[in-house]
PDB file of C-alpha atoms and ligand atoms in Angstrom:
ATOM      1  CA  UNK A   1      81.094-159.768  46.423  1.00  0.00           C
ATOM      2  CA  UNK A   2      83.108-159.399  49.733  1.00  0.00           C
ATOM      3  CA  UNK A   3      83.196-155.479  49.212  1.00  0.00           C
ATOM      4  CA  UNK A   4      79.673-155.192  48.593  1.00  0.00           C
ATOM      5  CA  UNK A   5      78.807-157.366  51.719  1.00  0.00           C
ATOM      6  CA  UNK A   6      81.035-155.417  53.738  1.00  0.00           C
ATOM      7  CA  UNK A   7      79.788-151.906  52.654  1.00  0.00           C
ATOM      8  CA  UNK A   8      76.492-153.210  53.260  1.00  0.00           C
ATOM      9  CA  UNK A   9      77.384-154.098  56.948  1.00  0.00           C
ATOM     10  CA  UNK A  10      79.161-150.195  57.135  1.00  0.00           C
ATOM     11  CA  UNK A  11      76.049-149.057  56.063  1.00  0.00           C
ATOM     12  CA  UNK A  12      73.704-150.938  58.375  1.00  0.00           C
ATOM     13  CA  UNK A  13      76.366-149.689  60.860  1.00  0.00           C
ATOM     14  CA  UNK A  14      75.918-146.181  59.845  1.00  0.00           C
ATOM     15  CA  UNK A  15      72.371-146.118  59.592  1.00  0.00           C
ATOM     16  CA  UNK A  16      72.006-148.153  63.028  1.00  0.00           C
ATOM     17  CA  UNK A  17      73.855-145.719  64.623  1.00  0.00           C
ATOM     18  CA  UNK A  18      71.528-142.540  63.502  1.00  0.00           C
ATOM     19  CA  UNK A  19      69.170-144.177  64.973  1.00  0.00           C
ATOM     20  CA  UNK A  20      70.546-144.605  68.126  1.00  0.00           C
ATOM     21  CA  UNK A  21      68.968-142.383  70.880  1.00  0.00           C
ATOM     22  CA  UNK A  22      71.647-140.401  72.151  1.00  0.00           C
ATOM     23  CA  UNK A  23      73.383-139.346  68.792  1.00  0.00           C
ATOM     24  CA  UNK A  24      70.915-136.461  67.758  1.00  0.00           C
ATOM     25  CA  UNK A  25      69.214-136.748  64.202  1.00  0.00           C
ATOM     26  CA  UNK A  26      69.707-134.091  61.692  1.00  0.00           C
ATOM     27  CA  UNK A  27      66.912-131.838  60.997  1.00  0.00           C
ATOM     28  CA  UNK A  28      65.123-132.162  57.525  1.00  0.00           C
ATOM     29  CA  UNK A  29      62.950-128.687  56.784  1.00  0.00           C
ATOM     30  CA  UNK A  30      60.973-127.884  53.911  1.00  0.00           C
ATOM     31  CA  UNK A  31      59.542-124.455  53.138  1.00  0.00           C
ATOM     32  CA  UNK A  32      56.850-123.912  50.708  1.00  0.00           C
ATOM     33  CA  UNK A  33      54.885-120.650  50.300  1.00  0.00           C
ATOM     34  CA  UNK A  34      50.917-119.977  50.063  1.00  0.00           C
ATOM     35  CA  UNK A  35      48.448-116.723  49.812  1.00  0.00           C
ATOM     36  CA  UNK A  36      45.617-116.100  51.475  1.00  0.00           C
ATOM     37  CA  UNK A  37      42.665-113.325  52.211  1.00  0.00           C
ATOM     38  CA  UNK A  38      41.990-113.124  55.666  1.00  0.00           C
ATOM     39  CA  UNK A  39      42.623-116.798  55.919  1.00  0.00           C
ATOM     40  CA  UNK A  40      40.706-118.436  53.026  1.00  0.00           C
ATOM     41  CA  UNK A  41      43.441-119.786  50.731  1.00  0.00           C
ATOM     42  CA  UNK A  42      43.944-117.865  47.316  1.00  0.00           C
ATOM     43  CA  UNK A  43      45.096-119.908  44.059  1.00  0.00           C
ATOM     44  CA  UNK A  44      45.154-118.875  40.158  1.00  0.00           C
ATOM     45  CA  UNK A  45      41.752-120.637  40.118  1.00  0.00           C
ATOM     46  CA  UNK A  46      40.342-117.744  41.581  1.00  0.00           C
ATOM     47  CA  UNK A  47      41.678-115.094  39.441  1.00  0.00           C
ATOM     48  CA  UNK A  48      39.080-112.976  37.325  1.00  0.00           C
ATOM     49  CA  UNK A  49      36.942-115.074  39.417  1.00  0.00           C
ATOM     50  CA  UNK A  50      36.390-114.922  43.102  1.00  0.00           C
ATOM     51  CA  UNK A  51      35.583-111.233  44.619  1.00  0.00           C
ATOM     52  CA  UNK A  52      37.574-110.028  47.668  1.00  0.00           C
ATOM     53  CA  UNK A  53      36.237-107.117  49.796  1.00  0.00           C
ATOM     54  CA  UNK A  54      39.192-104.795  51.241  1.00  0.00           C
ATOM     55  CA  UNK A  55      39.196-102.951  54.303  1.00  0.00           C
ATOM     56  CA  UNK A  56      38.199 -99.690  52.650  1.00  0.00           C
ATOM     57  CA  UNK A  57      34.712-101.835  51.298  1.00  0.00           C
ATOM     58  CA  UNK A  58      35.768-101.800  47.711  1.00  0.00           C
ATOM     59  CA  UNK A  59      34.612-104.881  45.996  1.00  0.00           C
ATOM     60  CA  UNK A  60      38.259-106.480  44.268  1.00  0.00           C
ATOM     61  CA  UNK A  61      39.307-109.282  41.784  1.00  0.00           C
ATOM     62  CA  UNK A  62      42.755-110.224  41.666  1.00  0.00           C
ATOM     63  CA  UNK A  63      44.055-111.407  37.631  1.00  0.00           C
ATOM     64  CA  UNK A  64      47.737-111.633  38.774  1.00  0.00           C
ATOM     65  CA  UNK A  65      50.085-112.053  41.388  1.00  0.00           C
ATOM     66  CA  UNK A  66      53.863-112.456  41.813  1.00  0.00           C
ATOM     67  CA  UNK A  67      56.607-111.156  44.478  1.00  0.00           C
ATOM     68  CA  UNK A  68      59.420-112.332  45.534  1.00  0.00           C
ATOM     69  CA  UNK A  69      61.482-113.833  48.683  1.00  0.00           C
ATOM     70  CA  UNK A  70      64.737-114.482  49.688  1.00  0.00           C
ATOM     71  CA  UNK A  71      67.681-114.458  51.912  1.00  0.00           C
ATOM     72  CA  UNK A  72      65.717-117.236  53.872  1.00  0.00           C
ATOM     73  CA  UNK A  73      67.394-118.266  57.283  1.00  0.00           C
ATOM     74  CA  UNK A  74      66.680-120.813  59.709  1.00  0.00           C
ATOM     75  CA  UNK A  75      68.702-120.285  63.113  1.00  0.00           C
ATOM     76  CA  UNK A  76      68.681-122.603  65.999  1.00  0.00           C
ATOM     77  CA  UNK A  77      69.780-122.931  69.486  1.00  0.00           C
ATOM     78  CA  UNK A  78      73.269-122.921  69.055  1.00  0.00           C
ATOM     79  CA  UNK A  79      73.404-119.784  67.636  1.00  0.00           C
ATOM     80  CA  UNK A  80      74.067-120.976  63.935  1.00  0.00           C
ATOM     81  CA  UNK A  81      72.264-118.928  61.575  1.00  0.00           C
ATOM     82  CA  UNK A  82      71.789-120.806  58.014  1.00  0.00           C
ATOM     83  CA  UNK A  83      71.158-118.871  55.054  1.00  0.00           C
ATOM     84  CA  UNK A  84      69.353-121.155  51.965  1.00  0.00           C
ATOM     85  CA  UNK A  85      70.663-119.955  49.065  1.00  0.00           C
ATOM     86  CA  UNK A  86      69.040-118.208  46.467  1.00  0.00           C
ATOM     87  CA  UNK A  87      65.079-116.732  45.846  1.00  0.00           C
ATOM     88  CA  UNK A  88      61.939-117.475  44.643  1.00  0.00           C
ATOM     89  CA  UNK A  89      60.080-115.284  42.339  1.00  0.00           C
ATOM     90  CA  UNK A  90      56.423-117.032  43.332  1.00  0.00           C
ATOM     91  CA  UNK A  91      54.127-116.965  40.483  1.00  0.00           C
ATOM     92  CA  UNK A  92      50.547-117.991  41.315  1.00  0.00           C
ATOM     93  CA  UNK A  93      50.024-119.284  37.979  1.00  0.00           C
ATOM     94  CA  UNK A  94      52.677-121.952  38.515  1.00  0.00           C
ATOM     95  CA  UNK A  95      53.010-124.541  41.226  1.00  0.00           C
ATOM     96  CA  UNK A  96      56.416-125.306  40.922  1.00  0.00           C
ATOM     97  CA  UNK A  97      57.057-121.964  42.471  1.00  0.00           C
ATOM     98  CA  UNK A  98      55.163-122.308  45.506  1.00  0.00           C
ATOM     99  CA  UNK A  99      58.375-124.346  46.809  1.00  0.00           C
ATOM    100  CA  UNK A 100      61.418-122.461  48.624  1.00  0.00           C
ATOM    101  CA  UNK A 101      62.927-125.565  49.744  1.00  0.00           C
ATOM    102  CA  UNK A 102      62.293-129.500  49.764  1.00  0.00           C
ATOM    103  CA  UNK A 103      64.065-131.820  52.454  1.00  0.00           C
ATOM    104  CA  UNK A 104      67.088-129.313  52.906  1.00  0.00           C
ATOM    105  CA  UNK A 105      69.352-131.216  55.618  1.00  0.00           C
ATOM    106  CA  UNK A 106      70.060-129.385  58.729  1.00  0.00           C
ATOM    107  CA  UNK A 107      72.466-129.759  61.701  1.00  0.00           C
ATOM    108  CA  UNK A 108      70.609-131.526  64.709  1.00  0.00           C
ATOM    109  CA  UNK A 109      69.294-128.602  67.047  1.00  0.00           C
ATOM    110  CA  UNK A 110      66.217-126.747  67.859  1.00  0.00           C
ATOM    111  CA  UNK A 111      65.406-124.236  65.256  1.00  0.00           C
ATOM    112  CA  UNK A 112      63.608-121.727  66.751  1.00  0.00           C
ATOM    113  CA  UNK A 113      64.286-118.834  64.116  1.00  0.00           C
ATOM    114  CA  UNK A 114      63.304-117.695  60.333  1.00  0.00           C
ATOM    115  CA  UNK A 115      63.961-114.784  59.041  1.00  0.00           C
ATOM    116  CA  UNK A 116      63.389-113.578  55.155  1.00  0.00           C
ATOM    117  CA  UNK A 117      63.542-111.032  52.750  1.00  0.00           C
ATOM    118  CA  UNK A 118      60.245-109.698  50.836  1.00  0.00           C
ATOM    119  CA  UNK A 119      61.916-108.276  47.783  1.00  0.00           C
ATOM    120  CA  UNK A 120      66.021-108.199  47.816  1.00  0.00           C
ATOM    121  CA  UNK A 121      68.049-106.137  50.339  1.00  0.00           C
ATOM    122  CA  UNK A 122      70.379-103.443  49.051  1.00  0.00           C
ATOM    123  CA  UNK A 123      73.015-105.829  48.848  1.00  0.00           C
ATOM    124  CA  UNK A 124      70.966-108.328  46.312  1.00  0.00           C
ATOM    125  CA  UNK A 125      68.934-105.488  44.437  1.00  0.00           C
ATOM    126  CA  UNK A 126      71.041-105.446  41.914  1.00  0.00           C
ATOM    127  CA  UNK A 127      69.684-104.022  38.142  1.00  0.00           C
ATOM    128  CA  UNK A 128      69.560-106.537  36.198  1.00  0.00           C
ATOM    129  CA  UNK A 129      71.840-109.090  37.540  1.00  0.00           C
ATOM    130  CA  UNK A 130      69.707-111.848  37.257  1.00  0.00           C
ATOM    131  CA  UNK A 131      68.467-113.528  34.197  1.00  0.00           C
ATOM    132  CA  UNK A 132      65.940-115.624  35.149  1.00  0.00           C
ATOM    133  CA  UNK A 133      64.107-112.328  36.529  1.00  0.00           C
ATOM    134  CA  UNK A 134      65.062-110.291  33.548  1.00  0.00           C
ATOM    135  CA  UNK A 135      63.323-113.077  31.553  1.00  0.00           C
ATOM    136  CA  UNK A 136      60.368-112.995  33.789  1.00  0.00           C
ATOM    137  CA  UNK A 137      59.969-109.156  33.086  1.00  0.00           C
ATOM    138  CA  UNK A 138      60.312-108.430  36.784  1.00  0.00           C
ATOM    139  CA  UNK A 139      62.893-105.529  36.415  1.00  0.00           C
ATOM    140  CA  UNK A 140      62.164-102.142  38.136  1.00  0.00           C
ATOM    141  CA  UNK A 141      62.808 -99.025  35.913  1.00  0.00           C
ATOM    142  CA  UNK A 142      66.140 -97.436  36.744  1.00  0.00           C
ATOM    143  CA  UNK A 143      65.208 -94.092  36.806  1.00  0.00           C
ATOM    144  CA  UNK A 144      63.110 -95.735  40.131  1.00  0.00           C
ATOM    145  CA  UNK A 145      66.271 -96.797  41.825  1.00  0.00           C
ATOM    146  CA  UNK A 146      67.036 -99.847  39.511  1.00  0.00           C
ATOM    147  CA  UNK A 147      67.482-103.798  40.857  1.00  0.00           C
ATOM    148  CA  UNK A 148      63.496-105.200  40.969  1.00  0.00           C
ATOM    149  CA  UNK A 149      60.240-105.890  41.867  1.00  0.00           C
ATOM    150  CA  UNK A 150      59.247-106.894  45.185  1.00  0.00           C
ATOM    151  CA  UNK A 151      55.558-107.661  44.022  1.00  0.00           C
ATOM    152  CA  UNK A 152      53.156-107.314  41.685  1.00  0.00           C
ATOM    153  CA  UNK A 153      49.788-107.545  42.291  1.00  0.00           C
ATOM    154  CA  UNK A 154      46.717-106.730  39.495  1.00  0.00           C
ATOM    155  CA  UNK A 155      43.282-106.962  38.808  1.00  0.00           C
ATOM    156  CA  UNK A 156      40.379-105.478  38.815  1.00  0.00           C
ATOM    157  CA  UNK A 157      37.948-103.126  41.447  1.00  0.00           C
ATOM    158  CA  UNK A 158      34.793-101.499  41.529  1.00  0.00           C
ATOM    159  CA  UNK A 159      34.668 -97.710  41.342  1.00  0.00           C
ATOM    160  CA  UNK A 160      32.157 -95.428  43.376  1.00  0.00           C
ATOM    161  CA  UNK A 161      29.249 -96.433  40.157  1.00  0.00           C
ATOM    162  CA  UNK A 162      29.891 -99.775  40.302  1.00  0.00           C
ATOM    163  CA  UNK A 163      31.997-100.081  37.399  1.00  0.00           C
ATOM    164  CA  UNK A 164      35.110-102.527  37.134  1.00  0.00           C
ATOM    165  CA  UNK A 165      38.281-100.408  36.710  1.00  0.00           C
ATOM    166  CA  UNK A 166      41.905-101.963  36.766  1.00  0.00           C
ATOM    167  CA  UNK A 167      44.002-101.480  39.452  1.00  0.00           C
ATOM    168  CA  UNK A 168      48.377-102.185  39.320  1.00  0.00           C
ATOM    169  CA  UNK A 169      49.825-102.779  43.100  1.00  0.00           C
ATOM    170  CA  UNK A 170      53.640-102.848  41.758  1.00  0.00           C
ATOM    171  CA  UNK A 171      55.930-102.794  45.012  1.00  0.00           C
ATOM    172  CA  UNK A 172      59.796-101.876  44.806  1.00  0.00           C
ATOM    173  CA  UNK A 173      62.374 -99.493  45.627  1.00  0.00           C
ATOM    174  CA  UNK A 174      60.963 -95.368  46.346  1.00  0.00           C
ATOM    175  CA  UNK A 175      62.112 -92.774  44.566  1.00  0.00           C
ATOM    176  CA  UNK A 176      62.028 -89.857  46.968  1.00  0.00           C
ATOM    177  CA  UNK A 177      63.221 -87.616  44.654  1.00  0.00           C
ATOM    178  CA  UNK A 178      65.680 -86.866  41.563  1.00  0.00           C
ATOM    179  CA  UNK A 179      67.878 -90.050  41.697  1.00  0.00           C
ATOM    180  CA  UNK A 180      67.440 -90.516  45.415  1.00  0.00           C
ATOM    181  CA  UNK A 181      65.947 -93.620  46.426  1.00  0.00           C
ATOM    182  CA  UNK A 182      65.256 -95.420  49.495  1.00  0.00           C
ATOM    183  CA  UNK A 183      65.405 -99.078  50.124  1.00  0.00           C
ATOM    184  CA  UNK A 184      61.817-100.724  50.274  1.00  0.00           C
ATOM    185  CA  UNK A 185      62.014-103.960  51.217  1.00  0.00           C
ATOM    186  CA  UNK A 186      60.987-105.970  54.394  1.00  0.00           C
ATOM    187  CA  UNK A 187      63.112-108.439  56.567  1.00  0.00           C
ATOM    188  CA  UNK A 188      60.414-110.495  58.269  1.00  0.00           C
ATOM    189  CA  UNK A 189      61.571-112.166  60.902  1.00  0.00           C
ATOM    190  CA  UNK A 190      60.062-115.059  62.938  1.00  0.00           C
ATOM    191  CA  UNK A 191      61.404-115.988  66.395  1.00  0.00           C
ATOM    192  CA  UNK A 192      58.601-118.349  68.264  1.00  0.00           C
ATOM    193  CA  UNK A 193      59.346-121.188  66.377  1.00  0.00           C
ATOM    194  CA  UNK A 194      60.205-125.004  68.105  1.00  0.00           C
ATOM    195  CA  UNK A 195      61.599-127.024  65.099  1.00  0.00           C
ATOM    196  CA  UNK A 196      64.088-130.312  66.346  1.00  0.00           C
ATOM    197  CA  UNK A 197      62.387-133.142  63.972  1.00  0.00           C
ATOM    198  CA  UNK A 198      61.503-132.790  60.418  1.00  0.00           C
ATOM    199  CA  UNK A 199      58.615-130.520  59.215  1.00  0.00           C
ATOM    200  CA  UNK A 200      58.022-128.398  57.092  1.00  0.00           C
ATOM    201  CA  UNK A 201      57.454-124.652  57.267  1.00  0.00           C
ATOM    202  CA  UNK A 202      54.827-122.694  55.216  1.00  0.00           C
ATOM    203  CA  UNK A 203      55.297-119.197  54.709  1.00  0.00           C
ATOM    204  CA  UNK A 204      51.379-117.780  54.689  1.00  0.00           C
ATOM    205  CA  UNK A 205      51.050-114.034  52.934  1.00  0.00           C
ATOM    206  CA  UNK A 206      47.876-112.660  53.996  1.00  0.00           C
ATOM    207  CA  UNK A 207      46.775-110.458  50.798  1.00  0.00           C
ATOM    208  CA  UNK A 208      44.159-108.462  52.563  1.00  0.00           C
ATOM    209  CA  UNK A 209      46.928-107.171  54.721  1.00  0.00           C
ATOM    210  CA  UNK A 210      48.299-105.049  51.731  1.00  0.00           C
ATOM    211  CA  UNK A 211      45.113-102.871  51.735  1.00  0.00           C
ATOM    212  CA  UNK A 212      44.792-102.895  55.723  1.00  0.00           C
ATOM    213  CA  UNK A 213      47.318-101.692  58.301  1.00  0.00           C
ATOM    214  CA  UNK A 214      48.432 -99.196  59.427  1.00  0.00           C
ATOM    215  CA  UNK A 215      47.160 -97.620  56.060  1.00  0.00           C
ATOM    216  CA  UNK A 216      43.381 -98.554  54.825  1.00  0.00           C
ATOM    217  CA  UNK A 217      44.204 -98.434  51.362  1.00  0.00           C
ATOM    218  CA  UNK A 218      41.757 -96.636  48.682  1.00  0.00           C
ATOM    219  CA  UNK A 219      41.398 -98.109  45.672  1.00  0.00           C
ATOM    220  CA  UNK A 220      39.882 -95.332  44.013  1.00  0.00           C
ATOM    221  CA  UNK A 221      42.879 -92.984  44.917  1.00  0.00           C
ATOM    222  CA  UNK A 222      45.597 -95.603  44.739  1.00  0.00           C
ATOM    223  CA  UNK A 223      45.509 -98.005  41.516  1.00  0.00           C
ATOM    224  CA  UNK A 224      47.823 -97.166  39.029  1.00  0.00           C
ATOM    225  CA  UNK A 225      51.362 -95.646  38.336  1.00  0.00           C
ATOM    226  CA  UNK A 226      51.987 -96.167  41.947  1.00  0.00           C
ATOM    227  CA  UNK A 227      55.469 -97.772  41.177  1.00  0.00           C
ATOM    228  CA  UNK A 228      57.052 -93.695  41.036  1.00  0.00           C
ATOM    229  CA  UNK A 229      54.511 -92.790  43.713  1.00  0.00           C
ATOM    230  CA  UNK A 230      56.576 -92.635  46.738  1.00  0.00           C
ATOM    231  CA  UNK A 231      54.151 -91.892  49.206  1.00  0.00           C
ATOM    232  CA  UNK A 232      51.941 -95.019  47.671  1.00  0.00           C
ATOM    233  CA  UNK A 233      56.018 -97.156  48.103  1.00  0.00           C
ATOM    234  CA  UNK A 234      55.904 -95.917  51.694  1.00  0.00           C
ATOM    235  CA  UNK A 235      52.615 -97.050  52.269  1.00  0.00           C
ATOM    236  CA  UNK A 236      52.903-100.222  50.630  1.00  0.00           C
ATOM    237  CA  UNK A 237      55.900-101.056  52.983  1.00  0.00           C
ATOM    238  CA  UNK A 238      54.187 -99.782  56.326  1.00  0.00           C
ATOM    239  CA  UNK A 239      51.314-102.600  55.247  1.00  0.00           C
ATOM    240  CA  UNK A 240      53.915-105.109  54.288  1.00  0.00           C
ATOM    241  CA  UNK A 241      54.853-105.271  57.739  1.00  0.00           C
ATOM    242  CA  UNK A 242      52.226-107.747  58.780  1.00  0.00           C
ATOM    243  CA  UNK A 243      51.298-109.373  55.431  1.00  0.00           C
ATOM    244  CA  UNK A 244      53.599-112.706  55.885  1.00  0.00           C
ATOM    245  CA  UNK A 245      52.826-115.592  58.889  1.00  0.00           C
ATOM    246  CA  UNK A 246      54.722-118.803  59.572  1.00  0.00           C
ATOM    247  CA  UNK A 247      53.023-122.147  59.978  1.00  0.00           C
ATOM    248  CA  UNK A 248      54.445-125.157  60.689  1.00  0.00           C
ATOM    249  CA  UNK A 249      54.137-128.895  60.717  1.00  0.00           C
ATOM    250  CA  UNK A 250      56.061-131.521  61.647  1.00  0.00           C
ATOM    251  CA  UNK A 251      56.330-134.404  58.779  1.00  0.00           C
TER     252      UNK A 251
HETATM  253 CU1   CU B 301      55.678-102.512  37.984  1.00  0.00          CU
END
């Protein structure tokens, strides 16, 4: 009975001293991920559904999509960087992958820092190394450089008569030629940020952006096979540059 009274009385301690001003809380962060077109939010309730006009006027539905993050890291003013382990293959057809991270625990500081990876790096790209993704059918073909997807995106457009015709956005590593390849994926990396007291940070891909900048993308041109199509890789990865904001609130 003594013990438990006296942890009890450590623990008030403890707790009492957090809380006192001048011995800095840590920081609790949580990232979650969402999609959007031009702002209006996108969900699997819309697929096969709602219509989407791109930037080159062709009239869209979207019946799938899932990429991939990771090599998340938060960095604050102290010059730590923090790297959250592991990815997220997010799956619009299930919520539980919309979360990166819930109440991760950081040092007390001012995070003012994210960076990620769409897709893996070089380092992380590795074929077939990871059975959860080799469950989830997300493997790119070898003879296209090996490792995986970065994204897949599907559905349907209409052509020049009106007619709906299916359309595969597959993102990965470029083949530029007979076994040559060339890394494809995108560090995006977020440096205006003012984080020192819990919040949570939502990583917003803007879907629209895929079909937008630099490179108005044509449906009717671009809608299949494009996975061995370097030029379409290249492309994909110019408009990738600007697809992913960072919003965040405090909790
Ligand atoms: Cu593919």
């Amino acid at each position: 009975m003594k013990k438990i009274a006296l942890l009890l009385a450590l623990t008030i301690a403890f707790v009492g001293c957090n809380n006192d001003d001048d011995t800095p809380a840590n920081v609790v962060i949580s990232i979650n991920l969402s999609q959007n077109w031009d702002g209006t939010s996108v969900t699997a309730s819309d697929f096969g559904t709602t219509e989407y006009t791109n930037e080159n006027g062709e009239i869209l539905k979207i019946t799938k999509l899932r990429y991939l993050i990771s090599k998340v890291t938060l960095y604050n003013s102290f010059g730590d960087a923090i790297e959250l382990e592991g990815y997220n293959l997010v799956d619009l057809t299930d919520d539980n992958t919309f979360v990166f991270t819930k109440n991760a625990v950081f040092p007390p500081g001012t995070y003012n820092r994210i960076s990620f990876v769409y897709g893996f790096n070089e380092e992380d790209n590795i074929d077939a190394a990871y059975p959860d993704l080799n469950a989830a059918s997300w493997n790119w073909p070898a003879m296209l450089g090996g490792g995986y997807h970065f994204m897949q995106l599907e559905g349907t457009y209409k052509d020049t008569n009106g007619d709906p015709q299916i359309y595969a956005y597959h993102n990965g590593t470029a083949r530029a030629g007979i076994g040559v390849f060339e890394q494809n994926f995108i560090t995006v990396d977020i440096d205006d940020l003012t984080i020192d007291d819990d919040a949570t940070i939502n990583i917003n891909m803007n879907i629209a952006e895929w079909f937008k900048n630099p490179n108005t993308w044509d449906l009717n041109e671009l809608n299949g096979s494009l996975m061995g199509n370097y030029d379409a890789q290249i492309m994909m990865n110019q408009n990738g540059q600007n697809v992913f904001s960072i919003a965040v609130e405090t909790n």
